[in-house]
């Protein structure tokens, strides 16, 4: 026994001597080496602090894209203090709570099976995942569930791993223009498309740095340069207008069963993009009328078709070659420009047209005959278009933006033929946003305002306003712009306009249709079965406030023309904005009521809902006889006459009379059942609204 004690004592003494030696070696002999390593580690300043990414906001301050902190919850079953017995007792009630607030396929049974999985393992898992992608509020709620509530961290082992996620509160609304982000291998989050990409350096912010230092209770992190959060970008997107634009485009795509469509709505005076939409048929549900946000085709190049004719005509007028819109051009059935290539034809025959008529009826021959007299050099035409600024990138804030392409083809390779096609929309490629920019300039009296998606920047109490800027101070003179406005108005309001079907009693439109065949990539020939149908214009025509471009590809049923597809989208947007009072109009009442010449702002106004008592009160106190607008004739008794009123006023009037109200449609009251004056015993009134 003594020998055994001796052996154990020797081993302990040897171990003690080994520890003492290494302690002496590390603290004395090797002290300079370890001190140098410690100094190097403590002086490191390359530890980065990632900044908080800025938000993207709508024009009214609504959040379109933001970074939120989410959590993955894990449980450490290997903790020495873990309460296994309590876990087994509480797992069923914990499963019930999880199934109630975080339902998964299989319900309670699925959660119970998941909670029992760690019990079936031979080794206790140290980082078993309970749930992923939950908010901080959800995390706090789970901490109150059975087993977790009232226990210390070591007893239940619940740990939260934070992560940052980019979220779009409005879902797919303008998502492609807002853009998406991705996380790099080093954990940094950067933009991949749209505003997220174009303004990534502003949104990302500036990284900070920290280093390790000795504190009283150990080594900790010392922030040397704090991270500066990214700028909050206030976009020009108007949520209400964006909603109107998306719904109008989606309805028309479904109706004509087109493959895809894109639309942009812009304010004329400022160039602010109020709405931008890109919808494409869902490949997984073809033929089912399901459309999703896809490629941002608003800034991709396409052969434009006839929507480019106003650009060509504008240049000819500006250069002094066209001074009279009523001058006559011989048209005929075909025309071979410069005596080369295949004859140019129109979709319908005209022996002659006025200059304005070439735009109104979209004559390829007329445009080629007119411009080929004065522009005979491919390079010269390219340079003339470039002088307007049209061939430059617009720098709108959309990351994928491309510039128009006007090729300069040598004369010995058919350059003059290509030139003649460029006059009326073939042989060049133009993004829809660029097309819109020129129409907007025409509507803006010639001032070539730059389309923009960014309105202001905000950060830590600092506001930076992005001013209105111009591609060129002018794309054309005011005189040229007025002449072009006359031409574009004829397209919709003229007797022979290609978009006369878009006329309506509410908003006057002006614009131009455009049809272009797509090229089959296999045969490299035009596929006449697949059309790109465009309409670009502005409204109201007499006082332009908004411009809009719509491009729809390959409609397959019901309608197949540019006016009945893309043009209808623009018309529906204009009428919807009119109905909501967004065009400076009185949306609650019929238009002719406010336009009555006898109406005076100084004259007291009593709407039909106010009743005779209030009318007499106004007259007795002011000495002026009130005027009734927006309603039918006064009804002494029975069901009130609410025809012509807005819905809100009509409902208030009828409910005060003790009647129940139902309605259909939008706008003002066009009809009511039962008729005015009917006995109140009817109890219910049905209203028909009309814009």
XYZ file of C-alpha atoms in Angstrom:
691
model
C 0.000 0.000 0.000
C 2.903 2.361 0.844
C 4.446 1.714 -2.538
C 1.167 2.675 -4.196
C 1.038 5.916 -2.225
C 4.626 6.569 -3.223
C 3.823 6.138 -6.922
C 0.790 8.435 -6.671
C 2.827 11.018 -4.763
C 5.580 10.935 -7.365
C 3.061 11.449 -10.159
C 1.479 14.422 -8.363
C 4.893 15.932 -7.649
C 5.939 15.451 -11.299
C 2.738 17.095 -12.512
C 3.229 19.982 -10.093
C 6.811 20.457 -11.216
C 5.693 20.359 -14.903
C 3.049 23.022 -14.230
C 5.525 25.146 -12.279
C 8.093 24.863 -15.046
C 5.647 25.861 -17.779
C 4.350 28.708 -15.656
C 7.890 29.990 -15.197
C 8.669 29.429 -18.892
C 5.581 31.303 -20.108
C 5.829 34.189 -17.643
C 9.606 34.681 -17.610
C 11.516 32.878 -20.349
C 8.915 33.293 -23.147
C 7.356 36.462 -21.747
C 8.583 38.749 -24.584
C 7.068 36.418 -27.191
C 3.650 36.195 -25.490
C 3.604 39.873 -24.667
C 4.204 40.636 -28.347
C 1.351 38.358 -29.416
C -0.960 39.865 -26.788
C -0.014 43.376 -27.867
C -0.634 42.484 -31.486
C -4.046 40.976 -30.722
C -5.106 43.816 -28.464
C -4.046 46.454 -30.992
C -5.957 44.945 -33.932
C -8.280 47.494 -35.540
C -9.396 45.459 -38.530
C -12.452 44.094 -36.766
C -15.387 45.483 -38.716
C -18.760 46.653 -37.434
C -21.388 46.266 -40.116
C -23.618 49.333 -40.523
C -27.395 49.280 -40.537
C -28.690 49.379 -44.113
C -30.953 52.327 -44.923
C -34.643 52.033 -45.776
C -36.320 52.777 -49.092
C -39.430 54.906 -48.632
C -42.387 55.901 -50.761
C -43.079 59.567 -51.489
C -45.398 59.781 -48.465
C -42.874 58.155 -46.124
C -44.353 54.652 -46.281
C -41.663 51.962 -46.012
C -41.086 50.043 -49.252
C -37.957 48.167 -48.159
C -36.376 47.862 -44.721
C -33.976 45.671 -42.755
C -35.450 43.734 -39.862
C -33.763 41.536 -37.283
C -34.967 37.944 -37.196
C -33.919 35.067 -34.977
C -33.204 31.367 -35.168
C -33.845 29.705 -31.798
C -31.645 26.795 -30.738
C -31.602 24.655 -27.577
C -28.483 23.453 -25.802
C -29.428 20.010 -24.457
C -25.803 19.445 -23.408
C -25.929 22.085 -20.701
C -25.125 20.583 -17.294
C -27.986 22.497 -15.672
C -30.566 21.462 -18.298
C -33.817 20.290 -16.651
C -34.481 17.042 -18.501
C -37.273 15.893 -16.251
C -39.168 19.160 -16.610
C -38.632 19.080 -20.372
C -40.202 15.614 -20.639
C -43.136 16.739 -18.502
C -43.742 19.986 -20.409
C -43.061 18.940 -24.011
C -46.733 18.192 -24.775
C -47.975 21.561 -23.513
C -45.007 23.227 -25.284
C -46.064 21.514 -28.525
C -49.618 22.821 -28.055
C -48.384 26.393 -27.630
C -46.049 26.195 -30.628
C -48.774 24.698 -32.832
C -51.193 27.458 -31.845
C -48.926 30.425 -32.560
C -46.563 28.887 -35.154
C -48.638 26.348 -37.094
C -46.875 23.851 -39.363
C -48.192 20.977 -41.505
C -49.208 18.200 -39.140
C -50.147 20.578 -36.336
C -49.586 19.540 -32.716
C -48.423 16.020 -33.627
C -45.716 17.383 -35.889
C -44.456 19.733 -33.161
C -44.575 16.949 -30.569
C -42.536 14.662 -32.819
C -40.024 17.462 -33.369
C -39.647 18.074 -29.619
C -39.143 14.368 -28.966
C -36.378 14.055 -31.576
C -33.566 15.131 -29.169
C -34.705 12.480 -26.671
C -34.108 9.732 -29.212
C -30.492 10.655 -29.834
C -27.617 8.919 -28.079
C -25.704 12.148 -27.552
C -27.284 15.315 -26.303
C -27.402 17.902 -29.142
C -25.740 21.217 -28.273
C -27.341 23.404 -30.954
C -30.659 21.774 -31.837
C -32.794 24.135 -33.952
C -36.250 24.825 -32.551
C -37.602 27.439 -35.017
C -36.220 29.878 -37.633
C -36.998 33.351 -38.982
C -39.030 34.719 -36.109
C -39.308 38.330 -34.954
C -38.155 39.702 -31.622
C -41.776 39.845 -30.435
C -42.187 36.154 -31.327
C -38.958 35.370 -29.479
C -40.237 37.095 -26.336
C -43.534 35.235 -26.655
C -41.818 31.844 -26.919
C -39.907 32.622 -23.725
C -43.293 32.641 -21.968
C -44.259 29.177 -23.240
C -44.309 26.125 -20.916
C -40.846 24.854 -19.881
C -39.127 28.149 -20.810
C -41.082 30.471 -18.539
C -39.478 31.114 -15.151
C -36.256 29.186 -15.867
C -32.721 30.431 -16.248
C -30.825 30.156 -19.508
C -28.803 27.145 -18.402
C -31.922 25.310 -17.258
C -33.687 25.464 -20.643
C -30.733 26.103 -22.997
C -32.724 28.412 -25.306
C -30.422 30.620 -27.355
C -31.225 33.131 -30.102
C -29.076 33.622 -33.215
C -29.865 37.055 -34.719
C -29.838 37.653 -38.474
C -30.777 40.605 -40.682
C -33.367 40.209 -43.431
C -34.486 42.690 -46.087
C -38.261 42.926 -46.218
C -40.791 44.654 -48.512
C -43.918 45.521 -46.489
C -45.946 46.081 -49.681
C -44.987 42.721 -51.142
C -44.395 42.751 -54.897
C -45.410 46.402 -55.377
C -42.712 47.993 -57.603
C -40.366 45.312 -56.279
C -38.167 45.159 -59.376
C -37.593 48.894 -59.364
C -36.963 48.882 -55.624
C -34.629 45.934 -56.153
C -33.350 42.953 -54.183
C -30.288 42.332 -52.013
C -28.026 39.371 -51.327
C -25.663 38.443 -48.517
C -22.027 37.952 -49.473
C -19.668 35.383 -47.986
C -18.300 37.959 -45.541
C -21.786 38.685 -44.207
C -22.207 42.027 -45.965
C -25.593 42.768 -47.543
C -25.479 44.551 -50.901
C -27.983 45.401 -53.614
C -28.337 43.236 -56.703
C -30.911 45.184 -58.746
C -33.076 48.304 -58.864
C -32.568 51.103 -56.352
C -30.892 48.662 -53.978
C -28.117 48.249 -56.557
C -27.997 51.761 -58.028
C -27.722 53.415 -54.591
C -25.962 50.594 -52.759
C -23.103 52.757 -51.469
C -25.587 55.194 -49.905
C -27.902 52.523 -48.509
C -25.066 50.395 -47.130
C -23.547 53.135 -44.984
C -19.992 53.129 -43.647
C -18.436 50.310 -41.657
C -16.998 50.914 -38.202
C -14.059 49.237 -36.477
C -13.339 47.900 -33.000
C -10.358 46.344 -31.239
C -9.720 44.079 -28.270
C -8.676 45.790 -25.024
C -8.008 44.750 -21.443
C -10.790 45.663 -19.083
C -10.839 45.087 -15.320
C -12.828 41.890 -15.771
C -11.180 40.605 -18.913
C -10.690 41.367 -22.583
C -13.526 43.109 -24.411
C -14.308 45.041 -27.581
C -13.521 48.733 -27.798
C -15.238 50.670 -30.607
C -12.755 52.983 -32.267
C -14.846 54.162 -35.235
C -18.576 53.633 -34.887
C -20.490 52.380 -37.902
C -22.526 55.011 -39.731
C -25.927 53.728 -40.885
C -26.940 53.979 -44.509
C -29.098 56.767 -45.897
C -32.855 56.309 -45.955
C -33.820 56.800 -49.600
C -37.148 58.536 -50.199
C -38.352 57.367 -53.594
C -40.855 59.116 -55.836
C -43.238 56.132 -55.819
C -46.794 57.087 -54.854
C -48.376 54.023 -53.246
C -51.887 54.888 -54.442
C -50.812 55.580 -58.027
C -48.655 52.456 -58.030
C -51.691 50.438 -56.975
C -53.825 51.971 -59.746
C -51.135 51.265 -62.354
C -50.579 47.650 -61.280
C -54.297 46.848 -61.220
C -54.914 48.424 -64.633
C -52.015 46.541 -66.227
C -52.925 43.246 -64.560
C -56.570 43.484 -65.648
C -55.608 44.085 -69.282
C -52.961 41.324 -69.301
C -55.527 38.853 -68.007
C -58.153 40.028 -70.486
C -55.936 39.647 -73.552
C -53.842 36.804 -72.053
C -50.556 38.480 -72.948
C -47.145 37.065 -72.039
C -45.884 40.158 -70.239
C -46.392 43.858 -69.786
C -44.573 46.879 -68.397
C -45.819 50.358 -67.520
C -44.366 53.580 -66.098
C -46.323 56.564 -64.751
C -44.449 59.853 -64.401
C -45.197 63.402 -63.271
C -44.690 65.764 -66.205
C -43.197 68.798 -64.463
C -40.725 67.002 -62.168
C -39.957 63.703 -63.903
C -40.848 61.839 -60.703
C -41.729 58.211 -61.431
C -44.969 57.758 -59.495
C -45.513 54.150 -60.485
C -43.592 51.442 -62.315
C -44.860 47.940 -62.935
C -43.476 44.797 -64.607
C -45.736 41.750 -64.825
C -45.091 38.432 -66.542
C -47.121 35.269 -66.912
C -46.083 32.794 -64.231
C -44.210 29.977 -66.046
C -45.472 27.484 -63.464
C -49.123 28.392 -64.167
C -49.297 29.081 -67.893
C -52.780 29.722 -69.174
C -54.190 30.268 -65.670
C -54.064 34.071 -65.706
C -51.475 34.285 -62.918
C -48.914 37.069 -63.307
C -45.840 37.795 -61.202
C -43.213 40.537 -60.972
C -40.342 39.578 -63.232
C -37.724 41.244 -65.458
C -37.656 45.046 -65.353
C -38.449 45.590 -69.026
C -39.172 49.282 -68.516
C -35.423 49.935 -68.901
C -34.635 47.177 -71.453
C -34.196 47.957 -75.139
C -36.776 46.943 -77.762
C -37.559 47.962 -81.313
C -40.130 50.649 -80.536
C -42.456 50.666 -83.545
C -44.540 53.742 -84.286
C -44.158 55.315 -80.836
C -40.839 56.711 -82.129
C -42.546 58.745 -84.881
C -43.156 61.769 -82.621
C -39.395 61.929 -81.950
C -38.682 61.970 -85.691
C -41.373 64.564 -86.361
C -40.216 66.717 -83.451
C -36.681 66.867 -84.866
C -37.964 67.757 -88.349
C -40.104 70.590 -86.945
C -37.290 71.834 -84.709
C -34.854 71.890 -87.652
C -37.282 74.051 -89.654
C -38.151 71.442 -92.291
C -41.803 71.315 -91.193
C -43.626 74.570 -90.529
C -47.215 73.769 -91.426
C -49.003 70.739 -89.967
C -51.697 71.089 -92.606
C -49.345 70.784 -95.585
C -50.141 67.732 -97.712
C -47.871 64.744 -98.372
C -48.528 62.244 -101.156
C -48.766 58.753 -99.700
C -49.901 56.025 -102.115
C -49.790 52.276 -101.608
C -46.003 51.905 -101.272
C -42.793 53.910 -101.246
C -39.176 52.880 -101.757
C -37.118 55.279 -99.668
C -33.867 56.459 -101.296
C -34.757 54.066 -104.139
C -33.399 51.141 -102.123
C -34.707 48.107 -100.262
C -38.207 46.724 -100.014
C -41.068 49.189 -100.521
C -42.500 50.681 -97.343
C -46.242 50.108 -96.836
C -49.005 51.204 -94.465
C -51.697 49.119 -92.801
C -54.363 51.044 -94.762
C -54.325 53.057 -97.991
C -54.219 56.856 -98.198
C -53.612 58.775 -101.362
C -52.451 61.775 -99.356
C -52.215 62.973 -95.759
C -51.391 66.159 -93.934
C -48.226 66.267 -91.881
C -50.304 65.979 -88.718
C -52.235 63.152 -90.359
C -49.035 61.110 -90.639
C -48.945 61.012 -86.853
C -52.721 60.748 -86.447
C -52.995 57.737 -88.764
C -49.484 56.430 -88.107
C -48.272 56.424 -91.702
C -44.905 54.754 -92.277
C -44.877 55.997 -95.849
C -45.617 59.569 -94.804
C -42.795 59.629 -92.262
C -40.324 58.078 -94.696
C -41.316 60.466 -97.539
C -41.092 63.505 -95.277
C -37.804 62.832 -93.498
C -35.885 61.193 -96.342
C -35.912 64.556 -98.137
C -33.808 66.176 -95.434
C -31.880 63.455 -93.593
C -29.762 61.349 -95.945
C -26.813 60.364 -93.747
C -27.039 57.544 -91.147
C -24.268 59.190 -89.120
C -25.904 62.599 -89.446
C -29.263 61.287 -88.196
C -27.573 59.497 -85.307
C -25.756 62.674 -84.293
C -28.932 64.757 -84.583
C -30.834 62.403 -82.297
C -27.875 62.432 -79.899
C -28.022 66.248 -79.722
C -31.372 65.990 -77.951
C -29.789 63.852 -75.210
C -32.047 60.957 -76.143
C -29.199 58.468 -76.625
C -27.735 58.956 -73.138
C -28.519 56.951 -70.039
C -31.171 58.748 -68.031
C -29.582 57.932 -64.635
C -33.039 57.529 -63.187
C -31.881 55.461 -60.221
C -32.863 52.106 -61.728
C -29.765 49.910 -61.690
C -30.354 47.895 -64.873
C -30.990 50.938 -67.063
C -29.670 50.780 -70.630
C -29.293 53.485 -73.292
C -31.036 53.518 -76.702
C -29.206 52.002 -79.652
C -29.334 53.758 -83.024
C -26.908 51.832 -85.259
C -24.922 53.674 -87.914
C -24.881 51.245 -90.842
C -22.410 51.954 -93.693
C -24.006 52.988 -96.969
C -22.592 49.989 -98.830
C -24.371 47.694 -96.345
C -27.829 49.178 -96.663
C -27.327 52.179 -94.420
C -29.988 54.264 -96.154
C -32.526 51.451 -95.883
C -31.872 51.148 -92.140
C -32.094 54.939 -91.827
C -35.517 55.071 -93.477
C -36.763 52.360 -91.068
C -35.460 54.304 -88.083
C -37.703 57.219 -89.029
C -40.807 55.189 -88.173
C -39.631 52.789 -85.474
C -37.574 49.903 -86.849
C -33.822 49.369 -87.023
C -33.217 50.869 -83.557
C -33.757 49.724 -79.977
C -35.170 52.000 -77.277
C -36.142 51.337 -73.629
C -39.765 52.281 -72.822
C -38.540 54.731 -70.174
C -36.589 56.678 -72.819
C -39.648 56.779 -75.069
C -41.636 58.165 -72.159
C -38.990 60.804 -71.463
C -39.423 62.372 -74.936
C -43.232 62.371 -74.721
C -42.904 63.936 -71.285
C -40.682 66.649 -72.761
C -43.328 67.394 -75.392
C -46.011 67.572 -72.695
C -43.685 69.800 -70.614
C -43.393 72.457 -73.309
C -40.085 71.118 -74.609
C -38.182 71.018 -71.298
C -36.394 67.650 -71.140
C -36.723 66.770 -67.465
C -34.807 63.721 -66.264
C -36.951 60.799 -65.032
C -36.037 60.011 -61.452
C -36.881 57.463 -58.815
C -35.127 59.226 -55.903
C -36.624 62.288 -54.232
C -34.575 62.774 -51.060
C -32.070 61.193 -48.664
C -32.418 61.127 -44.867
C -29.961 60.070 -42.143
C -29.506 60.952 -38.479
C -31.379 64.234 -38.686
C -29.822 65.218 -42.034
C -32.098 65.719 -45.039
C -30.704 65.925 -48.560
C -33.215 66.844 -51.262
C -32.529 65.566 -54.792
C -33.478 68.478 -57.079
C -35.243 68.237 -60.412
C -32.633 67.897 -63.164
C -32.678 67.930 -66.942
C -31.215 65.697 -69.625
C -31.064 68.884 -71.680
C -32.596 72.210 -70.801
C -34.769 71.669 -73.857
C -35.419 68.788 -76.207
C -37.215 71.238 -78.475
C -38.618 74.753 -78.474
C -41.971 75.584 -76.943
C -43.362 76.212 -80.442
C -42.287 72.733 -81.564
C -43.764 71.203 -78.419
C -47.138 72.862 -79.065
C -47.183 71.584 -82.650
C -46.381 68.078 -81.445
C -49.103 68.312 -78.804
C -51.581 69.031 -81.591
C -50.425 65.940 -83.494
C -50.602 63.668 -80.453
C -54.032 64.974 -79.507
C -55.342 64.025 -82.965
C -54.301 60.390 -82.396
C -56.973 60.102 -79.682
C -59.365 62.955 -80.439
C -59.158 63.145 -84.231
C -61.732 61.601 -86.583
C -59.197 59.114 -87.965
C -56.840 58.681 -85.010
C -55.448 55.219 -84.364
C -56.426 55.535 -80.679
C -59.825 57.241 -81.020
C -61.365 54.319 -79.090
C -59.701 55.769 -75.965
C -61.853 58.902 -75.936
C -63.900 59.253 -72.765
C -65.987 61.992 -71.125
C -63.718 62.362 -68.090
C -60.066 62.814 -69.090
C -58.703 63.985 -72.418
C -55.748 61.907 -73.542
C -52.961 62.513 -76.033
C -50.385 60.021 -77.207
C -49.282 57.593 -79.871
C -49.808 53.918 -80.565
C -46.983 51.638 -81.633
C -46.925 48.107 -83.032
C -43.762 46.133 -83.669
C -43.152 42.513 -84.583
C -40.617 40.586 -82.552
C -37.683 38.784 -84.172
C -37.655 34.984 -84.092
C -34.217 34.076 -82.641
C -34.019 30.905 -84.765
C -34.946 32.286 -88.191
C -33.844 35.880 -87.417
C -36.964 37.012 -89.238
C -39.899 39.025 -87.945
C -42.562 36.818 -86.376
C -45.868 38.427 -87.362
C -47.735 36.321 -84.794
C -45.922 37.930 -81.867
C -46.386 41.670 -81.458
C -45.163 44.247 -79.000
C -47.971 46.747 -78.562
C -47.177 50.140 -77.065
C -48.967 53.317 -76.152
C -47.202 56.379 -74.830
C -48.926 59.592 -73.921
C -50.004 62.054 -71.262
C -53.117 63.449 -69.579
C -55.064 65.678 -69.263
C -54.175 66.713 -72.804
C -55.073 70.393 -72.306
C -52.955 70.697 -69.143
C -50.568 67.733 -68.913
C -49.905 66.529 -65.376
C -48.862 62.892 -65.885
C -47.247 60.955 -68.689
C -47.355 57.195 -69.086
C -45.932 54.460 -71.283
C -47.345 50.942 -71.534
C -45.839 48.016 -73.458
C -47.615 44.656 -73.781
C -46.208 41.592 -75.534
C -48.075 38.898 -77.434
C -51.781 39.152 -76.577
C -53.530 35.871 -77.439
C -57.258 36.557 -77.145
C -60.016 39.224 -77.149
C -57.968 42.248 -78.285
C -54.832 42.545 -80.414
C -54.303 46.256 -81.123
C -52.054 48.809 -79.426
C -54.980 51.053 -78.444
C -57.159 48.225 -77.111
C -54.317 46.714 -75.069
C -51.671 49.217 -73.924
C -53.775 52.281 -74.663
C -56.623 50.958 -72.549
C -54.271 50.607 -69.583
C -53.326 54.279 -69.822
C -56.981 55.302 -70.206
C -58.030 53.226 -67.179
C -55.227 54.753 -65.096
C -56.279 58.276 -66.096
C -59.962 57.645 -65.298
C -59.138 55.997 -61.961
C -56.989 58.978 -60.984
C -59.769 61.327 -62.065
C -62.295 59.369 -59.999
C -60.062 59.773 -56.924
C -59.544 63.482 -57.460
C -55.848 63.202 -58.341
C -56.021 65.458 -61.405
C -57.080 68.616 -59.606
C -60.753 67.815 -60.173
C -63.719 67.528 -57.813
C -64.082 63.762 -57.724
C -67.214 63.562 -55.573
C -69.608 65.276 -57.956
C -70.484 65.265 -61.636
C -68.106 67.395 -63.656
C -70.654 69.752 -65.158
C -71.926 70.786 -61.721
C -68.658 72.467 -60.753
C -68.253 73.852 -64.277
C -71.605 75.682 -64.138
C -70.947 79.288 -65.186
C -73.294 80.595 -62.511
C -71.162 79.028 -59.765
C -69.315 81.616 -57.684
C -66.903 80.750 -54.916
C -68.226 83.659 -52.848
C -71.759 82.336 -53.105
C -72.840 79.975 -50.285
C -73.142 76.398 -51.501
C -75.567 73.882 -50.066
C -75.307 70.320 -51.303
C -78.416 68.231 -51.845
C -77.860 66.408 -48.575
C -78.109 69.477 -46.362
C -81.885 69.753 -46.438
C -84.140 72.778 -46.565
C -83.584 73.791 -42.935
C -79.875 74.391 -43.463
C -80.587 76.160 -46.750
C -82.919 78.597 -44.981
C -80.357 79.078 -42.190
C -77.607 79.995 -44.666
C -79.921 82.391 -46.497
C -81.077 84.085 -43.274
C -77.529 84.596 -41.947
C -75.780 85.636 -45.150
C -78.553 87.276 -47.115
C -77.622 85.206 -50.177
C -79.651 82.397 -51.623
C -77.745 79.120 -51.459
C -76.991 77.167 -54.615
C -77.573 73.432 -54.922
C -74.983 71.394 -56.832
C -74.219 67.726 -57.184
C -77.770 66.495 -56.642
C -81.158 66.165 -58.260
C -84.234 68.206 -57.547
C -85.166 68.711 -53.917
C -87.609 66.187 -52.515
C -89.979 67.465 -49.847
C -90.791 64.008 -48.452
C -90.014 60.375 -49.038
C -86.701 58.919 -50.230
C -84.163 61.761 -50.742
C -82.809 62.440 -54.215
C -79.061 61.669 -54.082
C -78.379 61.403 -57.815
C -75.188 63.173 -58.765
C -73.708 63.053 -55.269
C -70.519 61.324 -54.219
C -70.951 58.083 -52.319
C -70.027 59.487 -48.910
C -72.520 62.335 -49.156
C -75.244 60.073 -50.521
C -74.844 57.470 -47.776
C -74.942 60.140 -45.058
C -78.115 61.633 -46.542
C -79.954 58.333 -46.828
C -78.904 57.062 -43.428
C -80.140 60.262 -41.800
C -83.504 59.440 -43.382
C -83.397 56.036 -41.674
C -82.650 54.044 -44.837
C -80.231 51.170 -45.368
C -77.834 51.703 -48.291
C -76.139 49.323 -50.736
C -74.151 50.314 -53.829
C -72.134 49.076 -56.777
C -69.581 50.785 -59.021
C -67.320 53.795 -58.361
C -67.715 57.543 -58.846
C -70.910 59.552 -58.312
C -74.489 58.306 -57.962
C -75.961 57.783 -61.438
C -79.186 56.025 -60.404
C -81.080 55.021 -57.283
C -83.754 52.447 -56.511
C -86.443 53.156 -55.328
C -86.781 56.508 -57.089
C -86.693 59.837 -55.223
C -89.913 60.618 -53.355
C -90.851 56.970 -52.827
C -92.232 56.104 -49.370
C -89.606 55.707 -46.677
C -91.220 52.388 -45.780
C -89.080 50.822 -48.519
C -86.337 50.696 -45.873
C -83.469 50.160 -48.316
C -81.973 52.056 -51.246
C -79.707 50.590 -53.955
C -77.276 53.026 -55.592
C -75.528 52.674 -58.949
C -72.250 54.621 -59.162
C -70.592 55.764 -62.341
C -67.355 57.613 -63.028
